Coordinates of C-alpha atoms in Angstrom, one line a residue:
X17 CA 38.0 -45.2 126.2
X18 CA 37.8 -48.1 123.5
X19 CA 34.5 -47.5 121.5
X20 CA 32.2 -50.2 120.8
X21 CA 32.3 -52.9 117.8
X22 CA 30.7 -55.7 116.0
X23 CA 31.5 -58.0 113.1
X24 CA 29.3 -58.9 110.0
X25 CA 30.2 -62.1 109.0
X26 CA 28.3 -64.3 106.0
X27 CA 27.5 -68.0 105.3
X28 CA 29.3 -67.3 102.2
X29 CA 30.8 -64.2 99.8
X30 CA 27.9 -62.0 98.1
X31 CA 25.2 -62.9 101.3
X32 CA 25.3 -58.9 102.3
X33 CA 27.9 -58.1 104.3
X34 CA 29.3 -55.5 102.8
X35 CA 25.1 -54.0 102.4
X36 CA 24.0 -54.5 105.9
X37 CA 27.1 -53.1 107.1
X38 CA 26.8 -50.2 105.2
X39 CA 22.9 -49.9 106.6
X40 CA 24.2 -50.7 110.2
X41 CA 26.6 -47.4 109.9
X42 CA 23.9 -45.4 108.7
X43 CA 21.0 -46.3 110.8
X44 CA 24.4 -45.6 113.9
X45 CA 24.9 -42.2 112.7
X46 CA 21.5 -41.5 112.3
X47 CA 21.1 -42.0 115.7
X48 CA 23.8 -39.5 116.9
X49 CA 26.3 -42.3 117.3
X50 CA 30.0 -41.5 115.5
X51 CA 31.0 -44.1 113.9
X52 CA 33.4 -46.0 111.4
X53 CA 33.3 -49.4 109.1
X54 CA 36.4 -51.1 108.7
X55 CA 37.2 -54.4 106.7
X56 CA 40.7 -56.1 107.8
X57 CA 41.4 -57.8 104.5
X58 CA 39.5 -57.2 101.0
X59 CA 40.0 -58.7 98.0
X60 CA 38.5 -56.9 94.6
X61 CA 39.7 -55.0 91.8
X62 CA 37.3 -51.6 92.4
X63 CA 39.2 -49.4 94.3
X64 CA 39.1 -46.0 95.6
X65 CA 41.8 -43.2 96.3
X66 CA 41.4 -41.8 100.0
X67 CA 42.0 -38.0 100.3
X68 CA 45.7 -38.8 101.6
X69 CA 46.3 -40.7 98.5
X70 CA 45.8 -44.6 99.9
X71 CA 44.2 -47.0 97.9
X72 CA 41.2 -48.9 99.5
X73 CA 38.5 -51.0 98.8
X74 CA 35.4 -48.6 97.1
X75 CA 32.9 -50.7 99.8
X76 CA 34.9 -49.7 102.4
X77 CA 34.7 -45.6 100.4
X78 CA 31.5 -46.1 100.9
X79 CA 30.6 -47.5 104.4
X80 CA 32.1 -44.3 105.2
X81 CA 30.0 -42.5 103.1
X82 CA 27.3 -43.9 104.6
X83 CA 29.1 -42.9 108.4
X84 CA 29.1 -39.6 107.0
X85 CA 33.3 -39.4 106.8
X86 CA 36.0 -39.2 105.2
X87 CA 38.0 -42.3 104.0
X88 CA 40.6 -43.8 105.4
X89 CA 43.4 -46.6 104.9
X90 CA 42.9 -47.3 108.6
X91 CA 39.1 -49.0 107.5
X92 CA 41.1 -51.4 105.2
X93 CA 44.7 -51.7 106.0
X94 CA 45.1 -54.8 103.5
X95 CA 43.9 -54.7 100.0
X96 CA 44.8 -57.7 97.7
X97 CA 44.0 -56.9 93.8
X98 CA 43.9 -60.4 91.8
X99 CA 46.3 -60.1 88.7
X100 CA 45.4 -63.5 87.9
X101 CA 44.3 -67.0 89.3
X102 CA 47.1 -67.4 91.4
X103 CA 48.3 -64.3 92.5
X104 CA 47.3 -60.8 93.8
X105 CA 49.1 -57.5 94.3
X106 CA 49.4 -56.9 98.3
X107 CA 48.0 -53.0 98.9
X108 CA 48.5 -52.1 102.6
X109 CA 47.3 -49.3 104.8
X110 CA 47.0 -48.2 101.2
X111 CA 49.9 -48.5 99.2
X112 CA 51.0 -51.7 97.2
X113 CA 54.0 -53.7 99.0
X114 CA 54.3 -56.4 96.3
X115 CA 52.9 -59.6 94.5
X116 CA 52.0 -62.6 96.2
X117 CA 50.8 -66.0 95.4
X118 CA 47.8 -67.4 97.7
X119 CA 50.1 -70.1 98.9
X120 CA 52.6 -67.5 99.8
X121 CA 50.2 -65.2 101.6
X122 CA 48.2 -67.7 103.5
X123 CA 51.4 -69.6 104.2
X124 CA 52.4 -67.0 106.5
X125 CA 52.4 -63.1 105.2
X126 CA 49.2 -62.6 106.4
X127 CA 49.6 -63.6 110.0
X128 CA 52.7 -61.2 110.0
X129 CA 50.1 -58.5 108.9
X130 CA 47.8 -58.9 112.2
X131 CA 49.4 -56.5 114.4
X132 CA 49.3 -54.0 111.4
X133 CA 45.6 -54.9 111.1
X134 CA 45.0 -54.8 114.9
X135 CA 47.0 -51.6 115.2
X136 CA 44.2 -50.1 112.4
X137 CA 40.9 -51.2 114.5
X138 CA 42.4 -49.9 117.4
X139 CA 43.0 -46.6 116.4
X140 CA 39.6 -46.3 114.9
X141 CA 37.6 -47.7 118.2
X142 CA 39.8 -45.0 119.6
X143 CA 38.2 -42.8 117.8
X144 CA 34.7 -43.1 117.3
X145 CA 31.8 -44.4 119.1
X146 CA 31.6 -47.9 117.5
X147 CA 33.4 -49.4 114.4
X148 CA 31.6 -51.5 112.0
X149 CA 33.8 -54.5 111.2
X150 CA 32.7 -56.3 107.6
X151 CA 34.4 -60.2 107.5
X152 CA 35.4 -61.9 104.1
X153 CA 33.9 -64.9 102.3
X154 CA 33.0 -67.2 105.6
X155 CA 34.5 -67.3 109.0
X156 CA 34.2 -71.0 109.2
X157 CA 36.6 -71.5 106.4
X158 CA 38.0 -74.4 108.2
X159 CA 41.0 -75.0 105.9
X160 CA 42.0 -71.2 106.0
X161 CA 41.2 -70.6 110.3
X162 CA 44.9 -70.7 111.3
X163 CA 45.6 -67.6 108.9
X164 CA 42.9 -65.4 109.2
X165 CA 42.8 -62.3 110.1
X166 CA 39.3 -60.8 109.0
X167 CA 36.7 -63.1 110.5
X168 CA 36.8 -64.6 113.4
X169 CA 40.6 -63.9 113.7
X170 CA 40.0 -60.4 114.3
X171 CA 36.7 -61.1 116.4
X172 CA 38.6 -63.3 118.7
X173 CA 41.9 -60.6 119.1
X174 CA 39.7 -57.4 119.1
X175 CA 37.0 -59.2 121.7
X176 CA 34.4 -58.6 118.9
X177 CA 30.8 -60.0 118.8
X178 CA 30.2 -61.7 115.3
X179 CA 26.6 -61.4 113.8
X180 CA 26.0 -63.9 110.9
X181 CA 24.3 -63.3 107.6
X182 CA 22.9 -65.5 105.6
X183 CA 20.8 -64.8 101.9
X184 CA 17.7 -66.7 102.0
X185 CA 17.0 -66.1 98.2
X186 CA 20.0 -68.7 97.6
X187 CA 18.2 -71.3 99.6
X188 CA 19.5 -73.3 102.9
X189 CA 19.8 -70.3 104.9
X190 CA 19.2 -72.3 108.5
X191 CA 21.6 -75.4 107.1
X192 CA 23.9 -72.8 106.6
X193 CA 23.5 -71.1 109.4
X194 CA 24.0 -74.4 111.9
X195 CA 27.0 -75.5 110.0
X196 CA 28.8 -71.8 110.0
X197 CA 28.1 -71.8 114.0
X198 CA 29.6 -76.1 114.3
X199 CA 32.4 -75.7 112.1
X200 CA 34.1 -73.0 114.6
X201 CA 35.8 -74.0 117.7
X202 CA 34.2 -73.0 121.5
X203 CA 36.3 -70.0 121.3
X204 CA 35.1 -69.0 118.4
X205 CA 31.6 -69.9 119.1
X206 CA 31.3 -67.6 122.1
X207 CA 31.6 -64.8 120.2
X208 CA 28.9 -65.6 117.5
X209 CA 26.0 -63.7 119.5
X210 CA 23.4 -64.4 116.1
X211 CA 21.8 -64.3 113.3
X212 CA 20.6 -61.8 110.0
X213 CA 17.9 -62.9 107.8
X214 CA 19.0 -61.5 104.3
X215 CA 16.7 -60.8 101.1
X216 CA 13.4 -62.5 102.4
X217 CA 10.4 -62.7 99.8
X218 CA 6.9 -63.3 101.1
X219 CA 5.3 -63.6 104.7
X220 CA 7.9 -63.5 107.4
X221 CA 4.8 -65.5 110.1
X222 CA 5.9 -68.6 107.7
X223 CA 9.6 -68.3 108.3
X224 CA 9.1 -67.5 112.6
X225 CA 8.9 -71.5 113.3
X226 CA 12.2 -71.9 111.6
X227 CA 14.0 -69.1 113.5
X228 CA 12.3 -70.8 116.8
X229 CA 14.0 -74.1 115.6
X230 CA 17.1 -72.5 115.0
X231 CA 17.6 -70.6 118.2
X232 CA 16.6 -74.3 120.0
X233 CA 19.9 -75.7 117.9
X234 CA 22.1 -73.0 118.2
X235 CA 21.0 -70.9 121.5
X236 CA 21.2 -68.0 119.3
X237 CA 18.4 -65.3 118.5
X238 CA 17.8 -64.1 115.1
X239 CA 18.2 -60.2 114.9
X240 CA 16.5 -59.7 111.7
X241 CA 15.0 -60.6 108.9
X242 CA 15.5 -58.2 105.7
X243 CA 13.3 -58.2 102.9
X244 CA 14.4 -58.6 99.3
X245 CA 14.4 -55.4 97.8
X246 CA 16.0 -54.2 94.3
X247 CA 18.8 -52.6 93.3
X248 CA 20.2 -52.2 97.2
X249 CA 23.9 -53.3 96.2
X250 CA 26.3 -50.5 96.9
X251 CA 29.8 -50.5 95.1
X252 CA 30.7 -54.4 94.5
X253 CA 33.7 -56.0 95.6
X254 CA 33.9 -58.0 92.3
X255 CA 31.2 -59.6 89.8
X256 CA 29.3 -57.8 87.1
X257 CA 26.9 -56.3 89.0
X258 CA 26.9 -52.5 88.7
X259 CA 25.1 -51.3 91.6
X260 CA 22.8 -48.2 90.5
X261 CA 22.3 -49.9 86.9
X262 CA 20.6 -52.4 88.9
X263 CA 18.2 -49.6 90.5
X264 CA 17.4 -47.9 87.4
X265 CA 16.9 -51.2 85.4
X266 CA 14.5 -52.9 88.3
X267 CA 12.9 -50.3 89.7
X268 CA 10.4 -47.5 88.1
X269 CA 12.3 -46.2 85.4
X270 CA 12.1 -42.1 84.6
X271 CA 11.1 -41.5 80.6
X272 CA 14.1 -40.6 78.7
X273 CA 13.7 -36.7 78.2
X274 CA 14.5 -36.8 74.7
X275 CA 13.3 -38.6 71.8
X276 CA 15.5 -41.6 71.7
X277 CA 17.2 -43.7 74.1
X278 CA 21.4 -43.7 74.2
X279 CA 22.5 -47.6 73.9
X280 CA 26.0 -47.7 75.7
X281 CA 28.4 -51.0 75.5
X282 CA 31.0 -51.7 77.9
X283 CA 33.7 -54.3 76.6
X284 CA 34.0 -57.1 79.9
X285 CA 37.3 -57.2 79.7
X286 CA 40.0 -59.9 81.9
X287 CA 40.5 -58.6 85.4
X288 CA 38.0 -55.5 84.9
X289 CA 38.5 -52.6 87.6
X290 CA 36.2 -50.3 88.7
X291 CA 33.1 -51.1 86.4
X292 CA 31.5 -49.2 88.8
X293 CA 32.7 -45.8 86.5
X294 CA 29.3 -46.5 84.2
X295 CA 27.2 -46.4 87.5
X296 CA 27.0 -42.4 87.2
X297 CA 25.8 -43.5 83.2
X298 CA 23.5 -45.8 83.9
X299 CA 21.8 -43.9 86.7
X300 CA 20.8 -41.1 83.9
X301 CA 16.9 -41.8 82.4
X302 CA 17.1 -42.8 78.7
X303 CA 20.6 -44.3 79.2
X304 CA 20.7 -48.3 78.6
X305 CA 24.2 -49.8 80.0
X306 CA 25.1 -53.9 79.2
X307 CA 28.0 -55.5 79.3
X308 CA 29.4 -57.2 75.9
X309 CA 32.0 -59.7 74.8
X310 CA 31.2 -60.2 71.1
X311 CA 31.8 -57.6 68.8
X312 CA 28.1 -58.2 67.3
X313 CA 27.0 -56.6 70.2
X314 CA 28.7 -53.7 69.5
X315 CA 27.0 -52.8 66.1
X316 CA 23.7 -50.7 67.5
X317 CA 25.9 -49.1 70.6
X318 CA 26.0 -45.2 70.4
X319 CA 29.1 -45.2 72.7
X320 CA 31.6 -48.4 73.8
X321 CA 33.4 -48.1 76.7
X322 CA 36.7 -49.8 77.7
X323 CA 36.5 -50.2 81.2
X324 CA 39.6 -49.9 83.8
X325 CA 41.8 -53.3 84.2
X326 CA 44.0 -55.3 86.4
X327 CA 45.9 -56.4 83.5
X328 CA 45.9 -54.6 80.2
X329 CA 48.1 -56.2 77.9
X330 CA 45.7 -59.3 79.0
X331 CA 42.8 -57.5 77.9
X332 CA 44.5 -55.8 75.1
X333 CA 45.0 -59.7 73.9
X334 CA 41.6 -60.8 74.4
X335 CA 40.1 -57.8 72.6
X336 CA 41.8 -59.2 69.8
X337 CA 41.4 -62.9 70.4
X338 CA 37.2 -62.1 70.0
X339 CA 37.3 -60.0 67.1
X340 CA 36.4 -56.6 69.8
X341 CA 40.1 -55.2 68.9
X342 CA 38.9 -54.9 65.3
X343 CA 35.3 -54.1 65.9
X344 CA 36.4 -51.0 67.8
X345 CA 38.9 -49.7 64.5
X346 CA 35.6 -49.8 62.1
X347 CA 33.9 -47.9 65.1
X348 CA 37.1 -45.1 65.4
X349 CA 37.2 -44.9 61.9
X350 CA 33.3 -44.4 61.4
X351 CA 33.7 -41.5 63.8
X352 CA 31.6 -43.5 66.5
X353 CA 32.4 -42.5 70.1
X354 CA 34.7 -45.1 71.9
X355 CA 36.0 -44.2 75.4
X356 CA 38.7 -45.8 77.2
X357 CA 38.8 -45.3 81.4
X358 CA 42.4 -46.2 82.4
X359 CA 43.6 -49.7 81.0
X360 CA 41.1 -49.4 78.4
X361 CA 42.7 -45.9 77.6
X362 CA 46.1 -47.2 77.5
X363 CA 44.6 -50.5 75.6
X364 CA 43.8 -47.3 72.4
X365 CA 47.0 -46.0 72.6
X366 CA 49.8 -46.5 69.9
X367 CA 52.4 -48.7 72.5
X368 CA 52.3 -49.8 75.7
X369 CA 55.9 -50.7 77.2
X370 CA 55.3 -53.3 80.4
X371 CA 57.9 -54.6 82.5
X372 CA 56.0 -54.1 85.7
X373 CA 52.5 -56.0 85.8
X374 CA 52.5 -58.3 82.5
X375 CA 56.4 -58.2 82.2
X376 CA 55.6 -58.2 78.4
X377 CA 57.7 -55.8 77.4
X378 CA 57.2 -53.6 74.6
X379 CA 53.3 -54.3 72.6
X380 CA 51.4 -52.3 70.2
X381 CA 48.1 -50.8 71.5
X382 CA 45.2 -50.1 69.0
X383 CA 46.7 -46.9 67.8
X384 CA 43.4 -44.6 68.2
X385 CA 44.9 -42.3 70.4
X386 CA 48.3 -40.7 69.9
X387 CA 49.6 -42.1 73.7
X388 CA 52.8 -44.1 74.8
X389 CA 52.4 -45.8 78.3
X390 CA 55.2 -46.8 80.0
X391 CA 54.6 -48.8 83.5
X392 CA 56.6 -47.6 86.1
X393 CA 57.0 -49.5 89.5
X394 CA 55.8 -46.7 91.3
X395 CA 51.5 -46.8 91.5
X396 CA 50.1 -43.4 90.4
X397 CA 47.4 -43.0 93.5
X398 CA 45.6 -39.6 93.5
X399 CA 42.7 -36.9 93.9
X400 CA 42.7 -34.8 91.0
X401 CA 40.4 -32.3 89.7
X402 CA 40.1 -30.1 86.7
X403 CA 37.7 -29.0 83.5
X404 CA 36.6 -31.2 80.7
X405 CA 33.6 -29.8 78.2
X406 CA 33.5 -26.2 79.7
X407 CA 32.7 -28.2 82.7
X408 CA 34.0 -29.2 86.4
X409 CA 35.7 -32.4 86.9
X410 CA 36.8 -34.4 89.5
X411 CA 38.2 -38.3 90.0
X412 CA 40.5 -40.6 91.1
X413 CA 43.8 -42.5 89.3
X414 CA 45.2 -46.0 90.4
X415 CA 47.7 -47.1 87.7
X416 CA 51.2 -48.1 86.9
X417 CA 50.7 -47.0 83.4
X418 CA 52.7 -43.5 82.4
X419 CA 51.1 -41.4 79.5
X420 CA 53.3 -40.3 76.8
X421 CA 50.5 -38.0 74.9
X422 CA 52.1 -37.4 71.4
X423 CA 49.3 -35.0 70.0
X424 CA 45.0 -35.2 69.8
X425 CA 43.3 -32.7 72.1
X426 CA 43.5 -32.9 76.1
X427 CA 40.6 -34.6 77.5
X428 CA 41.0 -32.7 80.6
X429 CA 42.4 -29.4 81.4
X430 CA 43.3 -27.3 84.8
X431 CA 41.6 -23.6 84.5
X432 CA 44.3 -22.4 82.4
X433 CA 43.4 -24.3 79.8
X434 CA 46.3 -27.0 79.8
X435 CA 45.7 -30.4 79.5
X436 CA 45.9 -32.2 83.0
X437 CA 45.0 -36.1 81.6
X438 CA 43.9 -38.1 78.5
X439 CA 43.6 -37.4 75.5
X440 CA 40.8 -37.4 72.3
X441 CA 40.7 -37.5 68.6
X442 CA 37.8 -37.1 67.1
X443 CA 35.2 -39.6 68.8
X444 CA 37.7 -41.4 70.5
X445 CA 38.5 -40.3 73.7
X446 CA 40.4 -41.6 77.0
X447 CA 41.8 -41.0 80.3
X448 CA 43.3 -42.1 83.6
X449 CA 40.5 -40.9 85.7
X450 CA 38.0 -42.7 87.2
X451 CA 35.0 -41.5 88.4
X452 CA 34.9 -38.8 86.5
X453 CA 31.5 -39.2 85.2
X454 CA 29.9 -39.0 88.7
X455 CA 30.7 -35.3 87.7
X456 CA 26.6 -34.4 86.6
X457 CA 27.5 -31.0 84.0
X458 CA 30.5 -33.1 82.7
X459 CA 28.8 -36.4 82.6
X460 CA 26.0 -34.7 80.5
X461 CA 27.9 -32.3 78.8
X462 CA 29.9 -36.0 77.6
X463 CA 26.6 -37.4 77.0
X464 CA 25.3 -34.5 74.8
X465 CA 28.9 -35.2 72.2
X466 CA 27.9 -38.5 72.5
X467 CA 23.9 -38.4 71.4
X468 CA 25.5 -35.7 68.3
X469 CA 28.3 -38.1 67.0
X470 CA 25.9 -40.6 67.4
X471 CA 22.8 -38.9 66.0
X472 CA 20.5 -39.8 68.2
X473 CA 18.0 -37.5 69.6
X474 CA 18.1 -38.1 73.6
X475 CA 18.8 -35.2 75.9
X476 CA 20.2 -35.4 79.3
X477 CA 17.9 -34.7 82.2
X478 CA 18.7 -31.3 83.3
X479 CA 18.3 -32.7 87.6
X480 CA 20.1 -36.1 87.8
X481 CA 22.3 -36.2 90.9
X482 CA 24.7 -39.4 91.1
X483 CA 25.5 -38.0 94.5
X484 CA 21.9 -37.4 95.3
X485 CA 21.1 -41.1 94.4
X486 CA 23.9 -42.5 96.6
X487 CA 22.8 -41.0 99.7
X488 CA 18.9 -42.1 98.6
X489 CA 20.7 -45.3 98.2
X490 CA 22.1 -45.5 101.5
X491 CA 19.2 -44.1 103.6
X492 CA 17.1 -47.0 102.1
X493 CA 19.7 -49.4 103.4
X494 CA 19.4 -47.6 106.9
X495 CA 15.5 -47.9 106.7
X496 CA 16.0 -51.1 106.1
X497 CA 18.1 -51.8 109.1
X498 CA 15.8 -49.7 111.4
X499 CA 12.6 -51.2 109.9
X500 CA 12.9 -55.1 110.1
X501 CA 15.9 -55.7 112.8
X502 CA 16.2 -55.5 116.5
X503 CA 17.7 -52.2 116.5
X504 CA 18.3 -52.3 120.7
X505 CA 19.2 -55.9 120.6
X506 CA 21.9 -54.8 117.8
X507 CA 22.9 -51.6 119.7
X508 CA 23.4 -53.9 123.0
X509 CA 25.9 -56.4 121.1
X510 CA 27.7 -53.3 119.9
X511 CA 28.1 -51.6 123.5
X512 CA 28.5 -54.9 125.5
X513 CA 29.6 -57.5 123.4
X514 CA 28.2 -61.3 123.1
X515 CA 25.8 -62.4 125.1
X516 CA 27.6 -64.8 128.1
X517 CA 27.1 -68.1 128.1
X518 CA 26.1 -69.0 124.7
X519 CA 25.8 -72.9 124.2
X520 CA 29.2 -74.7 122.1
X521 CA 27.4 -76.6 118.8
X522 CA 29.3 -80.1 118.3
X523 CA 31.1 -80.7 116.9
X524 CA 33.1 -77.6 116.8
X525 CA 35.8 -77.1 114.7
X526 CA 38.4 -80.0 113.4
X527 CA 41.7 -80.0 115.7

């Protein structure tokens, strides 16, 4: 028996899907109900490693976390990670296949990957109770329709019923509503069962004539209207947001437990990935994160951080072109802590020889660390774990980049004491892995070096739980869900399917 499904689609990219989906699978399995998200195609540079070693999209990592399970490549089989303006690497059912310009890929390569897309959902609705299906950008991308295979080209194939969100804080919500509905074909149309208020301020009797109006245009009920609440963003696709940086920065802040606060700077570098590492630091009281692209800003940071890339002899360039390349020398040389996550640790390296991803060939890194990389064509996708600071450690690697550590001290070791990855030299210290700072001894056994090198007196709270805070996280989305929607109404669509006989909206989309 095929489980039940439903699509979130959005007026537009950042309106909530990727939230409300994630509150939709937990409110589910709160309920009892077993269930899965999936998203067909993502685009974004944060990434996540699956227990079977496939790369996917980190909203998609945690959807699941908020279903309670495991990871998959199955709940996004196609991944595209933007190496520049024009042309992404193609990742799918976790492992990258190749480059690809858009023209190329929406010219026909991703129609061929349908049936490998189809062939995913299925076996999940297979499997659970009712899969949570997350759409891309807007399903009445007219220009794109023939092609797609995440909106309302997998509604239409997979017989799924297509709930539309929209972000009222941006303004035009029911414009946009209307128009997403009238740009799509009758075929189309029949499966778009409603509506989702997102990020409402203020007193929802004043908004209830509109939603009246809009049912009277469209034929289409409104299943919810969401207040605006802060720091609700779980792991971004893209953007500068950092999800729990946003919590701790907007909502009641704990007192740092020490004396002095710990100012951390985190270079923006080209094609950042995975800027979602300094989450676990920014969730600690006492710790202030920002994002910096002058080296002026560097000057009062206790610790700099250069963050994971899609392209690091790109970044490597632009930390030079803005003065950051040399800002970070005085800092090394000072004995003031730099650390570099992936890229950014091959970026402090001595040489970096790349014939695979910049096909630059041979280029000098900064020399902080005592590390050749060599990119090899194979992608380095795993779950490691091992001991850093007389601490556990665990985390993830997605690179191309191959360490040739020449001498420093390992940054982490296995329980035999040898080094497993990175490398540090005095205050300068890097690695491969991401996420290892959602570790809590390591991250404030790290934090403690830090506060000493930097001779400030803050002190880690002894009780922070990054985990702790992304399940808090995540049951406040599925309070949200269960608070201000029509949790039966949604339930029904899931189980049955659209409404029949939903009105067509001229004019429809253009032949």
């Amino acid at each position: 028996m095929t489980g039940g499904g439903l699509l979130v689609a959005g007026t537009t990219s950042d309106a909530g899907k990727s939230v409300v989906t994630a509150g939709i699978c937990r409110w589910l399995v709160r309920q009892g109900v077993k269930v899965a998200p999936f998203k067909a195609q993502n685009m974004s540079l944060n990434s996540f490693v699956t227990r079977e070693g496939a790369e996917i999209g980190r909203a998609q990592a945690m959807q699941a976390q908020a279903c309670r399970i495991e990871p998959t490549a199955l709940m996004n089989p196609v991944l595209l990670k933007p190496g520049g303006e024009r042309s992404s690497q193609v990742v799918l059912l976790g492992r990258p296949v190749g480059e690809m310009s858009a023209r190329g890929y929406h010219g026909g390569r991703q129609q061929r990957l349908l049936d490998t897309v189809l062939d995913s959902l299925a076996q999940l609705r297979a499997t659970y109770d009712a899969v949570i299906c997350e759409g891309a950008g807007s399903p009445a991308e007219i220009n794109l329709r023939r092609t797609d295979i995440v909106n309302m080209g997998i509604a239409r194939n997979a017989s799924l019923p297509v709930l539309v969100v929209g972000d009222i804080d941006r303004g035009g919500v029911f414009a946009s509503f209307f128009g997403t509905v009238a740009l799509l074909s009758r075929e189309d149309q029949e499966l778009v069962a409603g509506f989702l208020v997102n990020k409402f301020r203020g007193d929802v009797s004043l908004l209830e004539p509109g939603l009246d109006m809009l049912h009277g245009l469209t034929g289409r009920h409104t299943y919810g209207v969401l207040p605006f609440r802060h720091g609700l963003g779980i792991d971004e696709e893209d953007g500068l947001a950092v999800s729990l940086r946003g919590a701790v920065r907007e909502s009641a802040v704990t007192a740092p437990v020490g004396e002095d606060v710990l100012r951390i700077a985190v270079c923006a570098v080209p094609l950042m990935s995975n800027f979602t590492d300094v989450d676990a630091l920014a969730a600690e009281p006492g710790v202030v994160v920002r994002f910096v692209d002058r080296p002026e800003e560097l000057a009062d940071a206790d610790l700099v951080v250069v963050p994971g890339t899609r392209g690091t002899v790109r970044a490597l360039g632009w930390l030079r072109e803005r003065g950051l390349a040399d800002a970070l020398l005085r800092r090394a040389a000072e004995g003031r802590p730099v650390l570099g996550i992936c890229g950014g640790y091959q970026i402090l390296g001595e040489r970096i020889d790349d014939d695979v991803e910049s096909r630059a060939g041979r280029v000098d890194g900064l020399g902080l660390l005592p590390v050749r990389v060599r990119f090899a064509r194979e992608k380095t996708l795993e779950r490691p774990v091992g001991r850093a600071l007389e601490e556990s450690v665990e985390g993830y690697e997605i690179h191309h980049g191959v360490a040739d550590v020449r001498g420093g001290e390992a940054f982490v070791s296995d329980d035999g004491g040898h080094g497993l990855d990175g490398c540090r030299v005095g205050q300068t210290w890097g690695t491969h892995w991401h996420g290892s700072l959602e570790s809590d001894g390591f991250r404030r056994a790290f934090l403690r070096e830090v506060a000493a090198a930097a001779g400030r007196r803050f002190v880690p709270a002894p009780d922070t739980s990054f985990a702790a805070l992304r399940e808090e996280q995540l049951d406040r989305l599925g309070d949200l869900i269960e608070q201000h929607a029509d949790t039966d109404a949604l339930w029904r669509l899931v189980e049955s399917g659209a409404p029949p006989g939903l009105p067509f909206v001229p004019p429809g989309a253009p032949a």
